[in-house]
């Protein structure tokens, strides 16, 4: 049977159109991938690298602290609470994650940051501007640095500079985790958080930025634990995902969702959501010799609280403090303003960035 010439002609036209269409769509995808790669690559360029990075000593833990470039006092408090020599004796190292001084910042100079870096060697400064909308870059920059330079570390701990945490308990908690877990991602899980759509809110999110009605479960960026291997796959995954500026949601929620990673919850009684609770817990150690077994909480704007808290805990141990009586739960004894629903509000509100 012979095909009519017209039909052959039509088939050829159809094939050519199909090829053109395929070419165009793939080119479009290629272009948008290149765009995402370019944008998401910001976190790979740095101005200052930590000089004191003896990661060849196979550290046990790397602490990465997100810190606004102007928060000099907070960084001092961290160094005082956990001096580098003490950390180093436990095979723990710490770096601070900074970004470029924003144009409207009058209280800090790049020379001062360079001096700080020369003195302590613990600063990693990105080449993007300090801004709450650039926190995702900072967060990824820290994970990328720690997971490439300290690949052999057992764990990475990500904290914010305005968070108080008990180092002694953190350390012993990690030591007790089953060894060889290369896939750990553990923190305070936030479920069912919804995007803020009120345009008056500093943290509002447009539908272009995020078009679903709910965020996937994610970990509070205040304090979470991650193994270097997971940190490195997350950084890789970030290159192929549409950028989202709320850093903990993007890094520990959206990226882990698209990688199919499971989030683990920290033990009960590990976490205090309110500064006031932490203050009560601290005062009970000092005044009533009741040991505070909570590990993490916000500093409520008190720069030195991380020093006081760790000091009080140490003193408590030498003084032989008692444990908290079961019928005197901290959360019922201590009066807090419960109307501030910090976590249900997208959590980002508590970031203490002066802009
Ligand atoms: C990690 O450990 C292996 C084997 O112990 C070693 O060969 C490698 O150099 C270490 N890597 C880093 C980045 O320290
Ligand atoms: C580097 O770290 C060690 C402890 O690991 C400390 O003794 C030393 O002072 C630090 N040096 C600098 C320049 O920070
Ligand atoms: C984030 O950093 C980039 C690179 O420095 C800068 O161009 C941009 O303006 C910053 N974003 C904001 C919202 O400041
Ligand atoms: C934690 O405190 C206990 C009791 O004071 C002490 O024996 C231990 O060495 C401390 N651990 C660290 C990591 O400092
Ligand atoms: C969030 O969900 C996880 C898993 O379903 C659960 O283990 C965790 O307790 C929840 N967290 C909170 C704060 O409700
Ligand atoms: C600490 O307190 C416990 C219980 O009250 C007691 O058994 C123990 O002997 C005390 N230890 C010291 C060193 O005082």
Coordinates of C-alpha atoms and ligand atoms in Angstrom, one line a residue:
X1 CA 0.0 0.0 0.0
X2 CA 1.3 3.4 -0.9
X3 CA 0.8 6.3 1.5
X4 CA -0.7 9.4 -0.1
X5 CA 1.9 12.2 -0.5
X6 CA -0.3 14.6 1.5
X7 CA -0.3 12.3 4.5
X8 CA 3.5 11.9 4.4
X9 CA 3.9 15.7 4.2
X10 CA 1.6 16.2 7.2
X11 CA 3.5 13.7 9.2
X12 CA 6.8 15.4 8.5
X13 CA 5.4 18.8 9.5
X14 CA 4.0 17.3 12.7
X15 CA 7.4 15.7 13.5
X16 CA 9.2 19.0 12.9
X17 CA 6.8 20.9 15.1
X18 CA 7.3 18.3 17.8
X19 CA 11.1 18.7 17.6
X20 CA 10.8 22.4 17.8
X21 CA 8.5 22.2 20.8
X22 CA 10.9 19.8 22.6
X23 CA 13.8 22.0 21.8
X24 CA 12.0 25.0 23.3
X25 CA 10.8 23.4 26.4
X26 CA 14.1 21.9 27.3
X27 CA 15.8 25.2 26.6
X28 CA 13.4 26.9 28.9
X29 CA 14.1 24.3 31.7
X30 CA 17.8 24.7 31.1
X31 CA 17.5 28.5 31.4
X32 CA 15.5 28.4 34.6
X33 CA 17.9 25.9 36.1
X34 CA 20.8 28.1 35.3
X35 CA 19.0 31.0 37.0
X36 CA 18.4 29.0 40.1
X37 CA 22.0 27.8 40.2
X38 CA 23.3 31.3 39.8
X39 CA 21.1 32.7 42.5
X40 CA 21.5 29.8 44.9
X41 CA 25.3 29.9 44.5
X42 CA 25.6 33.1 46.6
X43 CA 26.4 31.1 49.6
X44 CA 29.6 29.7 48.0
X45 CA 31.5 33.0 47.9
X46 CA 33.1 34.2 51.1
X47 CA 35.1 37.2 52.3
X48 CA 36.7 35.7 55.4
X49 CA 37.5 32.1 56.1
X50 CA 38.2 30.7 59.6
X51 CA 41.9 30.4 60.1
X52 CA 41.8 28.2 63.1
X53 CA 40.3 25.2 61.4
X54 CA 42.1 22.2 62.7
X55 CA 39.4 19.9 61.2
X56 CA 42.1 17.5 60.3
X57 CA 42.0 16.5 64.0
X58 CA 38.7 14.7 63.2
X59 CA 36.4 16.8 65.4
X60 CA 33.6 15.2 67.2
X61 CA 31.3 18.3 66.9
X62 CA 31.3 21.5 64.8
X63 CA 29.1 24.3 66.2
X64 CA 28.0 26.8 63.6
X65 CA 26.5 30.0 65.0
X66 CA 24.5 32.3 62.8
X67 CA 25.5 35.8 63.9
X68 CA 24.5 39.2 62.7
X69 CA 27.8 41.0 61.8
X70 CA 27.2 43.7 64.4
X71 CA 26.6 41.3 67.3
X72 CA 30.1 41.5 68.7
X73 CA 29.0 41.1 72.3
X74 CA 27.0 38.0 71.6
X75 CA 30.0 36.4 70.0
X76 CA 32.1 37.3 73.0
X77 CA 29.5 35.7 75.3
X78 CA 29.7 32.5 73.3
X79 CA 33.5 32.5 73.5
X80 CA 33.3 33.2 77.2
X81 CA 30.7 30.5 77.9
X82 CA 32.7 27.9 75.9
X83 CA 36.3 29.0 75.5
X84 CA 38.0 27.6 72.3
X85 CA 40.7 25.8 74.3
X86 CA 38.1 24.0 76.3
X87 CA 36.1 23.1 73.2
X88 CA 39.2 21.9 71.5
X89 CA 40.1 19.6 74.4
X90 CA 36.8 17.9 73.7
X91 CA 37.4 17.8 69.9
X92 CA 34.7 20.5 69.4
X93 CA 35.1 23.5 67.2
X94 CA 32.9 26.5 66.6
X95 CA 32.6 29.1 63.9
X96 CA 30.4 32.2 63.5
X97 CA 28.5 32.8 60.3
X98 CA 28.5 36.5 59.3
X99 CA 27.7 38.4 56.2
X100 CA 28.7 41.7 54.6
X101 CA 28.1 44.8 56.6
X102 CA 24.9 46.4 55.3
X103 CA 25.1 50.0 54.0
X104 CA 22.9 51.3 56.9
X105 CA 25.1 49.8 59.6
X106 CA 27.0 52.6 61.5
X107 CA 28.4 50.7 64.5
X108 CA 30.8 48.2 62.9
X109 CA 33.5 48.4 60.3
X110 CA 35.1 45.7 58.2
X111 CA 38.4 46.4 59.9
X112 CA 36.9 45.5 63.2
X113 CA 35.6 42.2 61.8
X114 CA 39.0 41.4 60.3
X115 CA 40.6 42.1 63.6
X116 CA 38.1 39.8 65.3
X117 CA 38.9 37.2 62.8
X118 CA 42.7 37.6 63.3
X119 CA 42.3 37.3 67.0
X120 CA 40.0 34.3 67.2
X121 CA 40.2 32.7 63.8
X122 CA 36.6 31.5 64.1
X123 CA 34.8 33.7 61.5
X124 CA 33.2 32.8 58.2
X125 CA 31.9 35.8 56.4
X126 CA 29.8 35.6 53.3
X127 CA 30.0 38.0 50.4
X128 CA 26.3 38.8 50.4
X129 CA 24.8 41.6 52.5
X130 CA 23.5 41.0 56.0
X131 CA 19.7 41.0 55.7
X132 CA 16.9 38.8 57.1
X133 CA 16.0 38.0 53.5
X134 CA 19.6 36.7 53.0
X135 CA 19.6 34.3 56.0
X136 CA 19.1 31.3 53.7
X137 CA 22.5 32.0 52.1
X138 CA 24.1 32.3 55.5
X139 CA 22.5 29.1 56.8
X140 CA 23.6 27.1 53.7
X141 CA 27.1 28.7 53.8
X142 CA 27.6 27.3 57.3
X143 CA 26.4 23.8 56.4
X144 CA 28.5 23.8 53.2
X145 CA 31.6 24.9 55.1
X146 CA 31.2 22.5 57.9
X147 CA 30.3 19.5 55.7
X148 CA 33.2 20.0 53.3
X149 CA 35.9 21.1 55.8
X150 CA 34.9 18.8 58.6
X151 CA 33.6 15.9 56.7
X152 CA 34.8 13.5 59.5
X153 CA 33.0 15.2 62.3
X154 CA 30.3 13.2 63.9
X155 CA 27.9 16.0 64.2
X156 CA 27.2 19.6 63.3
X157 CA 25.2 21.7 65.7
X158 CA 23.5 24.8 64.2
X159 CA 22.5 27.5 66.6
X160 CA 21.6 31.2 66.5
X161 CA 23.7 33.7 68.4
X162 CA 20.8 34.8 70.6
X163 CA 20.0 31.3 71.8
X164 CA 21.2 30.0 75.2
X165 CA 22.2 26.4 75.3
X166 CA 23.7 24.2 78.0
X167 CA 27.0 23.0 76.4
X168 CA 27.6 20.2 78.9
X169 CA 24.3 18.6 78.4
X170 CA 24.5 19.0 74.6
X171 CA 27.8 17.3 74.6
X172 CA 26.7 14.4 76.8
X173 CA 23.5 14.0 74.8
X174 CA 25.4 13.7 71.6
X175 CA 27.9 11.3 73.1
X176 CA 25.1 9.0 74.1
X177 CA 23.5 8.9 70.7
X178 CA 24.1 5.6 68.8
X179 CA 27.4 5.8 67.0
X180 CA 27.7 5.8 63.3
X181 CA 24.4 7.5 62.5
X182 CA 25.4 9.3 59.3
X183 CA 21.8 10.4 58.6
X184 CA 20.9 12.4 61.7
X185 CA 18.6 15.5 61.5
X186 CA 17.2 16.3 64.9
X187 CA 15.7 19.3 66.5
X188 CA 12.4 20.9 67.5
X189 CA 9.9 19.9 64.9
X190 CA 7.4 22.6 63.9
X191 CA 4.3 21.1 62.4
X192 CA 1.4 22.7 60.5
X193 CA 2.9 26.2 60.3
X194 CA 1.1 28.4 57.8
X195 CA 2.6 31.2 55.7
X196 CA 1.8 34.7 56.8
X197 CA -0.2 36.5 54.1
X198 CA -0.8 39.8 55.8
X199 CA 1.2 42.3 53.9
X200 CA 1.8 44.5 57.0
X201 CA 3.9 41.8 58.5
X202 CA 7.6 41.9 58.1
X203 CA 7.6 38.2 57.6
X204 CA 4.8 38.0 55.1
X205 CA 5.2 35.7 52.2
X206 CA 3.7 36.2 48.7
X207 CA 2.1 33.5 46.7
X208 CA 5.0 33.8 44.2
X209 CA 7.4 33.1 46.9
X210 CA 5.4 30.2 48.3
X211 CA 2.2 29.0 46.8
X212 CA 1.1 26.2 49.2
X213 CA -1.1 26.8 52.2
X214 CA 1.1 25.1 54.7
X215 CA 4.8 24.6 55.3
X216 CA 6.1 21.0 55.5
X217 CA 7.4 20.1 59.0
X218 CA 10.7 21.7 59.6
X219 CA 13.2 22.2 62.5
X220 CA 13.5 25.4 64.4
X221 CA 16.8 27.1 63.3
X222 CA 17.5 28.0 66.9
X223 CA 19.2 24.8 67.6
X224 CA 19.4 21.6 65.6
X225 CA 21.7 18.7 65.1
X226 CA 22.7 17.4 61.7
X227 CA 25.3 14.9 60.4
X228 CA 27.8 16.3 57.8
X229 CA 26.6 13.9 55.2
X230 CA 23.1 15.1 55.4
X231 CA 24.3 18.7 55.5
X232 CA 26.2 18.1 52.2
X233 CA 23.2 16.5 50.4
X234 CA 21.0 19.4 51.5
X235 CA 23.5 22.0 50.1
X236 CA 23.5 20.0 46.9
X237 CA 19.7 19.9 46.8
X238 CA 19.6 23.7 47.4
X239 CA 21.1 24.2 44.0
X240 CA 18.1 22.7 42.2
X241 CA 15.3 24.2 44.2
X242 CA 13.5 27.5 43.9
X243 CA 15.0 29.8 46.5
X244 CA 12.9 30.6 49.6
X245 CA 14.1 33.2 52.0
X246 CA 12.9 31.9 55.4
X247 CA 16.0 29.9 56.1
X248 CA 14.9 27.2 58.5
X249 CA 11.8 26.4 56.5
X250 CA 13.8 26.2 53.3
X251 CA 16.8 24.3 54.6
X252 CA 15.2 21.9 57.1
X253 CA 11.6 21.8 55.6
X254 CA 11.4 22.2 51.9
X255 CA 14.8 20.7 51.0
X256 CA 14.4 17.8 53.4
X257 CA 10.9 17.2 52.0
X258 CA 12.1 17.0 48.5
X259 CA 15.0 14.7 49.6
X260 CA 12.5 12.5 51.6
X261 CA 14.6 12.9 54.8
X262 CA 13.0 12.2 58.2
X263 CA 13.2 14.8 60.9
X264 CA 13.8 13.5 64.5
X265 CA 12.4 15.1 67.6
X266 CA 14.7 16.1 70.5
X267 CA 13.7 14.6 73.8
X268 CA 10.9 16.0 75.9
X269 CA 12.0 18.6 78.5
X270 CA 14.9 19.6 76.3
X271 CA 13.5 22.9 75.0
X272 CA 12.1 26.1 76.5
X273 CA 10.2 28.3 74.1
X274 CA 10.1 31.4 76.3
X275 CA 12.9 33.5 77.7
X276 CA 10.9 33.9 81.0
X277 CA 11.0 30.1 81.5
X278 CA 14.7 30.0 81.0
X279 CA 15.2 32.9 83.5
X280 CA 13.0 31.0 86.1
X281 CA 15.0 27.9 85.5
X282 CA 18.3 29.8 86.0
X283 CA 17.1 31.6 89.1
X284 CA 16.0 28.3 90.6
X285 CA 19.6 27.0 90.1
X286 CA 21.1 30.0 91.7
X287 CA 18.7 30.6 94.6
X288 CA 17.2 27.2 95.3
X289 CA 19.9 24.9 94.1
X290 CA 17.4 23.1 91.8
X291 CA 19.2 21.9 88.7
X292 CA 17.9 23.1 85.4
X293 CA 17.8 20.2 83.0
X294 CA 16.4 22.1 80.0
X295 CA 19.0 22.5 77.4
X296 CA 17.9 25.3 75.0
X297 CA 16.0 28.5 75.1
X298 CA 16.0 32.1 73.8
X299 CA 18.1 34.8 75.6
X300 CA 15.4 37.4 75.7
X301 CA 17.9 40.1 74.6
X302 CA 20.3 39.4 77.4
X303 CA 23.6 39.0 75.7
X304 CA 25.4 37.4 78.7
X305 CA 22.7 34.9 79.5
X306 CA 24.6 32.0 77.8
X307 CA 27.5 32.6 80.1
X308 CA 25.4 32.9 83.3
X309 CA 23.4 29.8 82.4
X310 CA 26.4 27.5 81.8
X311 CA 28.2 28.9 84.8
X312 CA 25.2 28.3 87.1
X313 CA 24.9 24.8 85.8
X314 CA 28.6 24.1 86.5
X315 CA 28.2 25.6 90.0
X316 CA 25.1 23.5 90.6
X317 CA 27.0 20.4 89.9
X318 CA 29.8 21.1 92.3
X319 CA 27.2 22.2 94.9
X320 CA 25.2 19.0 94.5
X321 CA 22.0 20.6 93.4
X322 CA 18.7 18.7 93.7
X323 CA 16.6 17.6 90.8
X324 CA 13.3 19.5 90.3
X325 CA 10.6 17.9 92.3
X326 CA 8.0 16.2 90.1
X327 CA 5.1 18.2 91.6
X328 CA 6.8 21.5 90.9
X329 CA 7.0 21.5 87.1
X330 CA 8.8 24.6 85.8
X331 CA 6.1 25.3 83.3
X332 CA 3.4 25.6 86.0
X333 CA 5.5 27.3 88.6
X334 CA 6.9 30.0 86.4
X335 CA 4.6 32.8 85.2
X336 CA 4.9 33.5 81.5
X337 CA 3.0 35.6 79.1
X338 CA 1.5 32.8 77.2
X339 CA -0.2 35.1 74.7
X340 CA 3.0 35.4 72.7
X341 CA 2.7 32.4 70.4
X342 CA 6.2 32.4 69.2
X343 CA 6.4 29.1 67.3
X344 CA 3.0 29.1 65.9
X345 CA 3.8 32.4 64.3
X346 CA 6.4 31.2 61.8
X347 CA 9.2 31.3 64.4
X348 CA 11.2 33.7 62.3
X349 CA 9.9 36.6 64.4
X350 CA 12.3 35.9 67.2
X351 CA 15.4 36.4 65.0
X352 CA 17.1 39.4 66.6
X353 CA 18.4 41.2 63.6
X354 CA 18.8 45.0 63.8
X355 CA 17.8 46.5 60.6
Ligands
LIG1 C1 38.7 12.0 57.1 O1 39.3 10.8 57.6 C2 39.9 10.0 56.6 C3 40.3 8.7 57.2 O2 40.5 8.8 58.6 C4 41.1 10.8 56.1 O3 41.8 10.1 55.1 C5 40.6 12.1 55.5 O4 41.8 12.9 55.2 C6 39.8 12.9 56.6 N1 39.2 14.0 55.9 C7 39.2 15.3 56.5 C8 38.6 16.3 55.7 O5 39.7 15.5 57.6
LIG2 C1 43.3 28.4 67.9 O1 42.6 27.4 68.7 C2 43.4 27.0 69.8 C3 42.6 26.0 70.5 O2 42.2 25.0 69.6 C4 43.7 28.2 70.7 O3 44.5 27.8 71.7 C5 44.4 29.3 69.9 O4 44.5 30.4 70.7 C6 43.6 29.7 68.7 N1 44.3 30.6 67.9 C7 43.7 31.6 67.2 C8 44.5 32.5 66.4 O5 42.5 31.8 67.3
LIG3 C1 21.3 39.8 49.6 O1 22.7 39.9 49.2 C2 22.9 40.2 47.9 C3 24.3 40.1 47.6 O2 25.1 41.0 48.4 C4 22.4 41.7 47.7 O3 22.5 42.0 46.3 C5 20.9 41.7 48.1 O4 20.5 43.1 48.0 C6 20.7 41.2 49.5 N1 19.3 41.1 49.7 C7 18.7 42.0 50.5 C8 17.2 41.8 50.7 O5 19.4 42.8 51.1
LIG4 C1 29.9 18.2 82.6 O1 29.7 18.3 84.0 C2 30.2 17.2 84.7 C3 30.0 17.4 86.1 O2 30.5 18.6 86.6 C4 31.7 17.0 84.4 O3 32.2 15.9 85.1 C5 31.9 16.8 83.0 O4 33.3 16.8 82.7 C6 31.3 18.0 82.2 N1 31.4 17.7 80.8 C7 31.8 18.6 79.9 C8 31.8 18.2 78.5 O5 32.3 19.6 80.3
LIG5 C1 5.5 17.3 65.1 O1 5.2 16.0 64.5 C2 6.1 15.0 64.8 C3 5.9 13.8 63.9 O2 4.5 13.6 63.7 C4 6.0 14.7 66.3 O3 6.9 13.7 66.7 C5 6.3 16.0 67.0 O4 6.1 15.8 68.4 C6 5.4 17.1 66.6 N1 6.0 18.3 67.2 C7 5.2 19.2 67.8 C8 5.9 20.4 68.4 O5 4.0 19.2 67.9
LIG6 C1 24.6 14.8 96.9 O1 23.2 14.7 97.2 C2 22.8 13.3 97.2 C3 21.3 13.3 97.4 O2 20.9 14.3 98.2 C4 23.6 12.6 98.3 O3 23.2 11.2 98.3 C5 25.1 12.7 98.0 O4 25.8 12.1 99.0 C6 25.5 14.1 97.9 N1 26.9 14.2 97.4 C7 27.7 15.1 97.9 C8 29.1 15.1 97.3 O5 27.4 16.0 98.7

